[in-house]
PDB file of C-alpha atoms in Angstrom:
ATOM      1  CA  MET A  30    -227.032   2.865-110.038  1.00 42.00           C
ATOM      2  CA  HIS A  31    -225.656   4.673-113.072  1.00 39.00           C
ATOM      3  CA  THR A  32    -223.039   2.502-114.642  1.00 37.00           C
ATOM      4  CA  GLN A  33    -219.988   2.831-116.820  1.00 37.00           C
ATOM      5  CA  ARG A  34    -220.168  -0.039-119.262  1.00 35.00           C
ATOM      6  CA  MET A  35    -217.328  -2.334-120.121  1.00 36.00           C
ATOM      7  CA  ALA A  36    -217.661  -5.255-122.498  1.00 36.00           C
ATOM      8  CA  VAL A  37    -215.362  -8.211-122.946  1.00 37.00           C
ATOM      9  CA  SER A  38    -215.383 -10.073-126.264  1.00 33.00           C
ATOM     10  CA  VAL A  39    -213.882 -13.545-126.126  1.00 33.00           C
ATOM     11  CA  SER A  40    -212.931 -15.633-129.150  1.00 33.00           C
ATOM     12  CA  VAL A  41    -214.451 -19.073-129.696  1.00 28.00           C
ATOM     13  CA  LEU A  42    -211.073 -20.698-129.134  1.00 29.00           C
ATOM     14  CA  ALA A  43    -210.626 -18.815-125.891  1.00 33.00           C
ATOM     15  CA  LEU A  44    -214.077 -19.871-124.748  1.00 29.00           C
ATOM     16  CA  LEU A  45    -213.299 -23.532-125.321  1.00 28.00           C
ATOM     17  CA  THR A  46    -209.983 -23.238-123.493  1.00 32.00           C
ATOM     18  CA  LEU A  47    -211.552 -21.330-120.598  1.00 34.00           C
ATOM     19  CA  ALA A  48    -214.193 -24.022-120.243  1.00 32.00           C
ATOM     20  CA  ALA A  49    -211.447 -26.613-119.940  1.00 33.00           C
ATOM     21  CA  CYS A  50    -209.801 -24.633-117.144  1.00 36.00           C
ATOM     22  CA  GLY A  51    -212.639 -25.244-114.699  1.00 34.00           C
ATOM     23  CA  THR A  52    -213.230 -23.156-111.597  1.00 33.00           C
ATOM     24  CA  GLU A  53    -210.925 -24.660-108.959  1.00 33.00           C
ATOM     25  CA  SER A  54    -211.524 -22.634-105.809  1.00 35.00           C
ATOM     26  CA  GLY A  55    -209.174 -24.248-103.322  1.00 35.00           C
ATOM     27  CA  SER A  56    -209.744 -25.998-100.041  1.00 35.00           C
ATOM     28  CA  GLY A  57    -212.630 -24.846 -97.915  1.00 37.00           C
ATOM     29  CA  SER A  58    -214.320 -22.965-100.737  1.00 36.00           C
ATOM     30  CA  GLY A  59    -217.815 -24.250 -99.932  1.00 36.00           C
ATOM     31  CA  SER A  60    -219.332 -23.988-103.396  1.00 36.00           C
ATOM     32  CA  GLY A  61    -222.922 -24.716-102.332  1.00 36.00           C
ATOM     33  CA  ASP A  62    -225.660 -25.818-104.733  1.00 40.00           C
ATOM     34  CA  GLY A  63    -225.261 -22.811-107.057  1.00 40.00           C
ATOM     35  CA  SER A  64    -228.983 -22.023-107.008  1.00 39.00           C
ATOM     36  CA  ASP A  65    -228.357 -18.278-106.563  1.00 42.00           C
ATOM     37  CA  THR A  66    -225.496 -17.915-109.026  1.00 40.00           C
ATOM     38  CA  VAL A  67    -225.447 -16.121-112.361  1.00 39.00           C
ATOM     39  CA  GLN A  68    -225.626 -18.380-115.408  1.00 38.00           C
ATOM     40  CA  SER A  69    -222.737 -17.578-117.725  1.00 35.00           C
ATOM     41  CA  ASP A  70    -221.952 -18.630-121.276  1.00 37.00           C
ATOM     42  CA  VAL A  71    -218.400 -17.349-120.702  1.00 40.00           C
ATOM     43  CA  PRO A  72    -216.801 -19.553-118.013  1.00 55.00           C
ATOM     44  CA  VAL A  73    -214.461 -16.913-116.598  1.00 69.00           C
ATOM     45  CA  THR A  74    -216.293 -16.600-113.292  1.00 73.00           C
ATOM     46  CA  GLY A  75    -215.035 -18.246-110.130  1.00 77.00           C
ATOM     47  CA  VAL A  76    -211.410 -18.128-111.324  1.00 80.00           C
ATOM     48  CA  ALA A  77    -208.844 -16.148-109.328  1.00 83.00           C
ATOM     49  CA  TRP A  78    -206.576 -14.211-111.675  1.00 86.00           C
ATOM     50  CA  SER A  79    -203.337 -12.614-110.511  1.00 87.00           C
ATOM     51  CA  VAL A  80    -202.296  -9.491-112.427  1.00 91.00           C
ATOM     52  CA  ASP A  81    -198.774  -9.760-113.870  1.00 92.00           C
ATOM     53  CA  PHE A  82    -198.331  -6.436-115.633  1.00 92.00           C
ATOM     54  CA  LEU A  83    -200.176  -3.666-117.466  1.00 91.00           C
ATOM     55  CA  THR A  84    -199.381  -1.811-120.659  1.00 90.00           C
ATOM     56  CA  VAL A  85    -200.988   1.617-121.015  1.00 87.00           C
ATOM     57  CA  GLY A  86    -200.059   4.093-123.741  1.00 86.00           C
ATOM     58  CA  GLY A  87    -197.240   1.806-124.817  1.00 88.00           C
ATOM     59  CA  LYS A  88    -195.667   1.862-121.337  1.00 89.00           C
ATOM     60  CA  LYS A  89    -195.368  -1.377-119.385  1.00 91.00           C
ATOM     61  CA  THR A  90    -196.057  -1.231-115.653  1.00 88.00           C
ATOM     62  CA  GLU A  91    -195.334  -4.195-113.385  1.00 89.00           C
ATOM     63  CA  ALA A  92    -198.304  -4.985-111.158  1.00 89.00           C
ATOM     64  CA  PRO A  93    -197.673  -4.639-107.393  1.00 87.00           C
ATOM     65  CA  ALA A  94    -197.493  -7.879-105.427  1.00 81.00           C
ATOM     66  CA  GLY A  95    -200.928  -9.261-104.620  1.00 79.00           C
ATOM     67  CA  SER A  96    -202.697  -7.614-107.578  1.00 88.00           C
ATOM     68  CA  ARG A  97    -205.666  -9.718-108.616  1.00 85.00           C
ATOM     69  CA  LEU A  98    -209.008  -9.742-110.432  1.00 85.00           C
ATOM     70  CA  GLU A  99    -211.967 -12.069-109.957  1.00 85.00           C
ATOM     71  CA  ILE A 100    -215.610 -12.255-111.033  1.00 76.00           C
ATOM     72  CA  ASP A 101    -217.616 -14.444-108.704  1.00 83.00           C
ATOM     73  CA  PRO A 102    -220.525 -16.645-109.893  1.00 80.00           C
ATOM     74  CA  LYS A 103    -223.026 -14.241-108.321  1.00 82.00           C
ATOM     75  CA  GLY A 104    -222.052 -11.430-110.690  1.00 79.00           C
ATOM     76  CA  ARG A 105    -219.700  -9.391-108.541  1.00 84.00           C
ATOM     77  CA  ALA A 106    -216.233  -8.346-109.684  1.00 80.00           C
ATOM     78  CA  LYS A 107    -213.481  -7.710-107.153  1.00 85.00           C
ATOM     79  CA  ALA A 108    -210.060  -6.322-107.960  1.00 86.00           C
ATOM     80  CA  ALA A 109    -206.997  -5.041-106.118  1.00 86.00           C
ATOM     81  CA  PHE A 110    -203.815  -3.562-107.528  1.00 86.00           C
ATOM     82  CA  GLY A 111    -201.603  -3.280-104.466  1.00 79.00           C
ATOM     83  CA  CYS A 112    -203.503  -0.796-102.304  1.00 82.00           C
ATOM     84  CA  ASN A 113    -207.224  -0.126-102.679  1.00 84.00           C
ATOM     85  CA  HIS A 114    -209.983  -2.698-103.064  1.00 81.00           C
ATOM     86  CA  ILE A 115    -212.296  -2.239-106.029  1.00 83.00           C
ATOM     87  CA  GLY A 116    -215.747  -3.766-106.476  1.00 81.00           C
ATOM     88  CA  ALA A 117    -218.305  -3.627-109.278  1.00 79.00           C
ATOM     89  CA  ASP A 118    -221.356  -5.477-110.558  1.00 76.00           C
ATOM     90  CA  ALA A 119    -220.536  -7.726-113.511  1.00 76.00           C
ATOM     91  CA  ARG A 120    -223.185  -9.067-115.867  1.00 70.00           C
ATOM     92  CA  VAL A 121    -222.116 -11.874-118.198  1.00 68.00           C
ATOM     93  CA  GLU A 122    -224.199 -12.394-121.348  1.00 66.00           C
ATOM     94  CA  GLY A 123    -222.912 -14.699-124.030  1.00 62.00           C
ATOM     95  CA  ASP A 124    -219.348 -13.589-124.735  1.00 61.00           C
ATOM     96  CA  ARG A 125    -219.748 -10.141-123.166  1.00 64.00           C
ATOM     97  CA  ILE A 126    -219.176  -8.913-119.635  1.00 69.00           C
ATOM     98  CA  THR A 127    -220.661  -5.582-118.574  1.00 72.00           C
ATOM     99  CA  PHE A 128    -219.242  -4.016-115.427  1.00 71.00           C
ATOM    100  CA  GLY A 129    -221.110  -1.489-113.332  1.00 73.00           C
ATOM    101  CA  LYS A 130    -219.455   1.671-112.021  1.00 76.00           C
ATOM    102  CA  PRO A 131    -216.616   0.538-109.708  1.00 77.00           C
ATOM    103  CA  VAL A 132    -216.586   1.421-106.031  1.00 79.00           C
ATOM    104  CA  SER A 133    -213.148   1.727-104.445  1.00 81.00           C
ATOM    105  CA  THR A 134    -211.707   2.191-100.986  1.00 81.00           C
ATOM    106  CA  GLN A 135    -209.859   5.481-100.575  1.00 80.00           C
ATOM    107  CA  MET A 136    -206.539   4.489 -99.026  1.00 79.00           C
ATOM    108  CA  ALA A 137    -203.527   6.716 -99.636  1.00 80.00           C
ATOM    109  CA  CYS A 138    -200.995   4.699-101.641  1.00 83.00           C
ATOM    110  CA  ASP A 139    -197.320   5.134-102.344  1.00 85.00           C
ATOM    111  CA  GLU A 140    -196.479   6.747-105.673  1.00 87.00           C
ATOM    112  CA  THR A 141    -195.469   3.517-107.447  1.00 86.00           C
ATOM    113  CA  THR A 142    -198.585   1.632-106.360  1.00 87.00           C
ATOM    114  CA  GLU A 143    -200.867   4.550-107.190  1.00 86.00           C
ATOM    115  CA  LYS A 144    -199.379   4.680-110.683  1.00 85.00           C
ATOM    116  CA  ALA A 145    -200.061   0.973-111.218  1.00 86.00           C
ATOM    117  CA  GLU A 146    -203.599   1.331-109.882  1.00 84.00           C
ATOM    118  CA  LYS A 147    -204.384   4.201-112.258  1.00 82.00           C
ATOM    119  CA  ALA A 148    -202.888   2.246-115.159  1.00 83.00           C
ATOM    120  CA  ALA A 149    -205.114  -0.732-114.337  1.00 81.00           C
ATOM    121  CA  LEU A 150    -208.267   1.379-114.248  1.00 75.00           C
ATOM    122  CA  ALA A 151    -207.284   3.012-117.549  1.00 76.00           C
ATOM    123  CA  ALA A 152    -206.772  -0.395-119.163  1.00 72.00           C
ATOM    124  CA  MET A 153    -210.194  -1.524-117.930  1.00 71.00           C
ATOM    125  CA  ASP A 154    -211.990   1.194-119.874  1.00 63.00           C
ATOM    126  CA  GLY A 155    -214.352   0.384-122.727  1.00 63.00           C
ATOM    127  CA  GLU A 156    -214.466  -2.778-124.808  1.00 69.00           C
ATOM    128  CA  VAL A 157    -211.624  -5.256-124.491  1.00 72.00           C
ATOM    129  CA  THR A 158    -210.815  -8.570-126.083  1.00 75.00           C
ATOM    130  CA  ALA A 159    -209.659 -11.573-124.059  1.00 74.00           C
ATOM    131  CA  LYS A 160    -207.058 -14.059-125.239  1.00 77.00           C
ATOM    132  CA  LEU A 161    -206.224 -17.168-123.241  1.00 74.00           C
ATOM    133  CA  SER A 162    -203.011 -19.137-123.706  1.00 80.00           C
ATOM    134  CA  GLY A 163    -202.726 -21.995-121.229  1.00 77.00           C
ATOM    135  CA  GLU A 164    -203.105 -20.355-117.811  1.00 83.00           C
ATOM    136  CA  LYS A 165    -202.349 -16.852-119.121  1.00 85.00           C
ATOM    137  CA  LEU A 166    -205.155 -14.389-119.870  1.00 82.00           C
ATOM    138  CA  THR A 167    -204.667 -11.082-121.695  1.00 83.00           C
ATOM    139  CA  LEU A 168    -207.309  -8.333-121.826  1.00 81.00           C
ATOM    140  CA  THR A 169    -206.746  -5.794-124.614  1.00 80.00           C
ATOM    141  CA  THR A 170    -208.631  -2.534-125.124  1.00 80.00           C
ATOM    142  CA  GLU A 171    -209.516  -1.060-128.524  1.00 78.00           C
ATOM    143  CA  GLY A 172    -206.669   1.399-128.001  1.00 81.00           C
ATOM    144  CA  GLY A 173    -204.145  -1.388-127.447  1.00 85.00           C
ATOM    145  CA  ASP A 174    -203.775  -1.147-123.660  1.00 86.00           C
ATOM    146  CA  THR A 175    -203.481  -4.535-121.977  1.00 87.00           C
ATOM    147  CA  ILE A 176    -203.765  -6.325-118.667  1.00 87.00           C
ATOM    148  CA  ALA A 177    -201.806  -9.573-118.422  1.00 91.00           C
ATOM    149  CA  LEU A 178    -203.092 -12.105-115.891  1.00 87.00           C
ATOM    150  CA  SER A 179    -202.293 -15.632-114.712  1.00 89.00           C
ATOM    151  CA  GLU A 180    -204.660 -18.150-113.169  1.00 86.00           C
ATOM    152  CA  GLU A 181    -203.841 -18.536-109.483  1.00 82.00           C
ATOM    153  CA  LYS A 182    -203.453 -22.000-108.060  1.00 81.00           C
ATOM    154  CA  PRO A 183    -205.025 -22.328-104.607  1.00 83.00           C
ATOM    155  CA  ALA A 184    -202.498 -22.101-101.782  1.00 86.00           C
ATOM    156  CA  GLY A 185    -202.764 -24.574 -98.927  1.00 92.00           C
ATOM    157  CA  LEU A 186    -204.239 -23.310 -95.676  1.00 95.00           C
ATOM    158  CA  VAL A 187    -201.748 -25.176 -93.479  1.00 94.00           C
ATOM    159  CA  GLY A 188    -198.087 -24.194 -93.632  1.00 94.00           C
ATOM    160  CA  THR A 189    -198.641 -21.011 -95.681  1.00 95.00           C
ATOM    161  CA  ARG A 190    -197.660 -17.653 -94.235  1.00 95.00           C
ATOM    162  CA  TRP A 191    -200.725 -15.434 -94.675  1.00 96.00           C
ATOM    163  CA  ALA A 192    -200.129 -11.653 -94.652  1.00 93.00           C
ATOM    164  CA  VAL A 193    -203.315  -9.825 -93.612  1.00 95.00           C
ATOM    165  CA  ASN A 194    -204.179  -6.926 -95.953  1.00 90.00           C
ATOM    166  CA  THR A 195    -207.937  -6.478 -95.447  1.00 91.00           C
ATOM    167  CA  LEU A 196    -210.173  -6.075 -92.403  1.00 94.00           C
ATOM    168  CA  LEU A 197    -213.815  -7.082 -92.853  1.00 94.00           C
ATOM    169  CA  SER A 198    -216.896  -6.017 -90.930  1.00 92.00           C
ATOM    170  CA  GLY A 199    -220.085  -7.293 -92.510  1.00 88.00           C
ATOM    171  CA  GLU A 200    -220.163  -5.902 -96.063  1.00 84.00           C
ATOM    172  CA  THR A 201    -217.450  -3.334 -95.309  1.00 87.00           C
ATOM    173  CA  ALA A 202    -213.824  -3.994 -96.303  1.00 86.00           C
ATOM    174  CA  THR A 203    -210.982  -1.788 -95.020  1.00 88.00           C
ATOM    175  CA  SER A 204    -207.391  -2.020 -96.204  1.00 86.00           C
ATOM    176  CA  VAL A 205    -204.684  -2.538 -93.592  1.00 90.00           C
ATOM    177  CA  PRO A 206    -202.640   0.714 -93.516  1.00 85.00           C
ATOM    178  CA  ALA A 207    -199.822   0.465 -96.052  1.00 77.00           C
ATOM    179  CA  ASP A 208    -197.435   2.459 -93.850  1.00 78.00           C
ATOM    180  CA  LEU A 209    -197.319  -0.011 -90.953  1.00 82.00           C
ATOM    181  CA  PRO A 210    -193.754  -0.912 -89.925  1.00 83.00           C
ATOM    182  CA  LYS A 211    -192.699  -4.093 -91.730  1.00 81.00           C
ATOM    183  CA  GLU A 212    -192.467  -6.039 -88.480  1.00 82.00           C
ATOM    184  CA  ARG A 213    -196.004  -4.938 -87.546  1.00 85.00           C
ATOM    185  CA  VAL A 214    -197.773  -6.188 -90.682  1.00 88.00           C
ATOM    186  CA  PRO A 215    -200.250  -8.761 -89.288  1.00 95.00           C
ATOM    187  CA  HIS A 216    -199.766 -12.332 -90.451  1.00 96.00           C
ATOM    188  CA  LEU A 217    -200.642 -15.867 -89.406  1.00 96.00           C
ATOM    189  CA  THR A 218    -199.580 -19.429 -90.126  1.00 97.00           C
ATOM    190  CA  PHE A 219    -201.624 -22.573 -89.460  1.00 97.00           C
ATOM    191  CA  GLY A 220    -199.782 -25.652 -88.232  1.00 95.00           C
ATOM    192  CA  GLU A 221    -200.479 -29.317 -88.950  1.00 94.00           C
ATOM    193  CA  ASP A 222    -200.984 -29.811 -85.206  1.00 95.00           C
ATOM    194  CA  GLY A 223    -204.163 -27.682 -85.132  1.00 96.00           C
ATOM    195  CA  THR A 224    -202.507 -24.451 -84.002  1.00 96.00           C
ATOM    196  CA  VAL A 225    -202.094 -20.954 -85.398  1.00 97.00           C
ATOM    197  CA  HIS A 226    -199.369 -18.395 -84.691  1.00 97.00           C
ATOM    198  CA  GLY A 227    -198.287 -15.034 -86.031  1.00 96.00           C
ATOM    199  CA  ASN A 228    -198.509 -11.311 -85.335  1.00 95.00           C
ATOM    200  CA  SER A 229    -201.792  -9.462 -84.924  1.00 95.00           C
ATOM    201  CA  GLY A 230    -200.489  -5.975 -85.699  1.00 93.00           C
ATOM    202  CA  CYS A 231    -198.561  -5.223 -82.525  1.00 94.00           C
ATOM    203  CA  ASN A 232    -198.109  -8.437 -80.536  1.00 95.00           C
ATOM    204  CA  SER A 233    -197.167 -11.964 -81.516  1.00 95.00           C
ATOM    205  CA  PHE A 234    -199.735 -14.622 -80.666  1.00 96.00           C
ATOM    206  CA  HIS A 235    -200.432 -18.336 -80.772  1.00 95.00           C
ATOM    207  CA  GLY A 236    -203.495 -20.470 -80.141  1.00 96.00           C
ATOM    208  CA  LYS A 237    -205.624 -23.425 -81.151  1.00 96.00           C
ATOM    209  CA  ALA A 238    -207.212 -23.580 -84.614  1.00 97.00           C
ATOM    210  CA  ALA A 239    -209.213 -26.728 -85.315  1.00 96.00           C
ATOM    211  CA  VAL A 240    -209.960 -26.996 -89.047  1.00 95.00           C
ATOM    212  CA  LYS A 241    -212.914 -29.047 -90.260  1.00 94.00           C
ATOM    213  CA  GLY A 242    -214.235 -28.700 -93.796  1.00 93.00           C
ATOM    214  CA  SER A 243    -214.661 -24.988 -94.496  1.00 94.00           C
ATOM    215  CA  THR A 244    -214.681 -23.973 -90.822  1.00 96.00           C
ATOM    216  CA  ILE A 245    -212.013 -23.109 -88.265  1.00 97.00           C
ATOM    217  CA  ASP A 246    -212.681 -23.140 -84.521  1.00 97.00           C
ATOM    218  CA  PHE A 247    -210.235 -20.718 -82.900  1.00 97.00           C
ATOM    219  CA  GLY A 248    -209.349 -21.080 -79.232  1.00 95.00           C
ATOM    220  CA  PRO A 249    -208.463 -18.070 -77.029  1.00 92.00           C
ATOM    221  CA  PRO A 250    -205.105 -16.694 -78.246  1.00 90.00           C
ATOM    222  CA  ALA A 251    -202.100 -16.171 -75.989  1.00 92.00           C
ATOM    223  CA  GLY A 252    -199.214 -13.840 -76.697  1.00 90.00           C
ATOM    224  CA  THR A 253    -197.161 -10.819 -75.795  1.00 93.00           C
ATOM    225  CA  ARG A 254    -198.751  -7.709 -74.274  1.00 92.00           C
ATOM    226  CA  LYS A 255    -196.847  -4.771 -75.729  1.00 93.00           C
ATOM    227  CA  MET A 256    -198.480  -1.417 -76.421  1.00 94.00           C
ATOM    228  CA  CYS A 257    -198.093   0.149 -79.860  1.00 93.00           C
ATOM    229  CA  PRO A 258    -199.337   3.337 -81.575  1.00 92.00           C
ATOM    230  CA  GLU A 259    -203.128   3.475 -81.836  1.00 92.00           C
ATOM    231  CA  ALA A 260    -203.212   2.702 -85.585  1.00 89.00           C
ATOM    232  CA  GLU A 261    -201.437  -0.598 -84.933  1.00 92.00           C
ATOM    233  CA  MET A 262    -203.581  -1.399 -81.896  1.00 94.00           C
ATOM    234  CA  GLU A 263    -206.731  -0.761 -83.950  1.00 94.00           C
ATOM    235  CA  VAL A 264    -205.544  -3.269 -86.566  1.00 95.00           C
ATOM    236  CA  GLU A 265    -204.698  -5.759 -83.839  1.00 96.00           C
ATOM    237  CA  ARG A 266    -208.150  -5.541 -82.265  1.00 95.00           C
ATOM    238  CA  ALA A 267    -209.786  -6.154 -85.656  1.00 95.00           C
ATOM    239  CA  VAL A 268    -207.536  -9.140 -86.445  1.00 96.00           C
ATOM    240  CA  LEU A 269    -208.096 -10.803 -83.068  1.00 94.00           C
ATOM    241  CA  ALA A 270    -211.868 -10.234 -83.353  1.00 93.00           C
ATOM    242  CA  ALA A 271    -211.844 -12.309 -86.556  1.00 94.00           C
ATOM    243  CA  LEU A 272    -209.854 -15.110 -84.895  1.00 94.00           C
ATOM    244  CA  ASP A 273    -212.282 -15.607 -82.037  1.00 90.00           C
ATOM    245  CA  GLY A 274    -214.341 -18.805 -81.853  1.00 94.00           C
ATOM    246  CA  PRO A 275    -215.885 -20.533 -84.895  1.00 96.00           C
ATOM    247  CA  ALA A 276    -215.288 -19.005 -88.322  1.00 96.00           C
ATOM    248  CA  THR A 277    -215.639 -19.953 -91.977  1.00 96.00           C
ATOM    249  CA  TYR A 278    -212.851 -19.649 -94.516  1.00 96.00           C
ATOM    250  CA  THR A 279    -212.354 -19.670 -98.274  1.00 93.00           C
ATOM    251  CA  ILE A 280    -209.222 -19.814-100.408  1.00 91.00           C
ATOM    252  CA  LYS A 281    -209.176 -18.405-103.933  1.00 84.00           C
ATOM    253  CA  GLY A 282    -205.741 -18.616-105.492  1.00 81.00           C
ATOM    254  CA  SER A 283    -203.353 -16.911-103.080  1.00 84.00           C
ATOM    255  CA  THR A 284    -206.105 -15.155-101.115  1.00 88.00           C
ATOM    256  CA  LEU A 285    -207.545 -16.380 -97.805  1.00 94.00           C
ATOM    257  CA  THR A 286    -210.744 -14.971 -96.282  1.00 95.00           C
ATOM    258  CA  VAL A 287    -211.710 -15.785 -92.690  1.00 97.00           C
ATOM    259  CA  THR A 288    -215.096 -14.642 -91.367  1.00 96.00           C
ATOM    260  CA  SER A 289    -216.341 -15.120 -87.806  1.00 94.00           C
ATOM    261  CA  LYS A 290    -219.978 -15.770 -86.934  1.00 89.00           C
ATOM    262  CA  ASP A 291    -220.569 -12.071 -86.106  1.00 90.00           C
ATOM    263  CA  GLY A 292    -219.323 -10.913 -89.519  1.00 91.00           C
ATOM    264  CA  LYS A 293    -215.853  -9.805 -88.426  1.00 93.00           C
ATOM    265  CA  GLY A 294    -213.168 -11.083 -90.745  1.00 96.00           C
ATOM    266  CA  ILE A 295    -209.823 -10.728 -92.459  1.00 96.00           C
ATOM    267  CA  GLY A 296    -208.471 -11.085 -95.981  1.00 93.00           C
ATOM    268  CA  ALA A 297    -204.885 -12.301 -96.361  1.00 93.00           C
ATOM    269  CA  THR A 298    -202.421 -13.143 -99.124  1.00 89.00           C
ATOM    270  CA  ALA A 299    -199.952 -16.023 -99.236  1.00 89.00           C
ATOM    271  CA  THR A 300    -196.389 -14.732 -98.851  1.00 85.00           C
ATOM    272  CA  PRO A 301    -192.929 -16.303 -98.714  1.00 68.00           C
ATOM    273  CA  ALA A 302    -192.282 -17.698 -95.234  1.00 56.00           C
ATOM    274  CA  LYS A 303    -189.370 -15.367 -94.465  1.00 50.00           C
ATOM    275  CA  SER A 304    -190.338 -12.288 -96.462  1.00 41.00           C
ATOM    276  CA  GLU A 305    -190.632 -10.052 -93.417  1.00 40.00           C
ATOM    277  CA  GLY A 306    -187.795 -11.113 -91.196  1.00 38.00           C
ATOM    278  CA  THR A 307    -187.906 -13.648 -88.418  1.00 38.00           C
ATOM    279  CA  GLN A 308    -191.111 -15.439 -87.636  1.00 39.00           C
ATOM    280  CA  GLU A 309    -192.849 -15.233 -84.300  1.00 41.00           C
ATOM    281  CA  HIS A 310    -193.283 -18.507 -82.482  1.00 39.00           C
ATOM    282  CA  GLY A 311    -196.019 -19.336 -80.044  1.00 40.00           C
TER     283      GLY A 311
END
């Protein structure tokens, strides 16, 4: 694949500080033996970074909620800036990171989010320097554009309200439509009693969810039986397919991924418990 190169130069001090940060991945991360991972002299991989703001052409743009950037140990970069999901190969050599040409979903975004997304892509163009101060990371281009990031602390699976923003099917990731009514945005919360409840896109639901290690065994869900517009019903079918039987899960910062044995899955972001009105109860 033809690639657009991007290099990241990191100072010696930043390297030492980054090494001290470690690669905490949260509960249920299932790190494995690492035999198929990319060896990196720059320990920035495996860290979930949330994007705070961007400065492009001297103009500061606040990053939309849920904006994040991560390079996994296998050499794959994933980013999101409030709407579309962006992926690219990422080769780490010494103190340089070279990204392949990014591939993005093509969701229509609102004007504010689209502006932030374009600003992020502009700031990730060419060679940048990285400066780490505590848990804050700043990437700066030769032209002075910047991306300001913070290391995400892993959210707890139980008791967190997870807002679903991505539908997974094998290697394919699809964004949940951004124009869903606020009360129809799918979400779920796991209880300490081995249950799960929430909204699947149209109907509220509740069911069993036995957590063991990095796996969750979902029981058949029960819930309301309303009919909604087809776009909402399509989301609901995809969400419920991921919450059917045994599944694996990972948590990176504020992002939860649940994948069933047949490859159906969801990606969700931790949100305040009452950010979208009243909660559904099972």
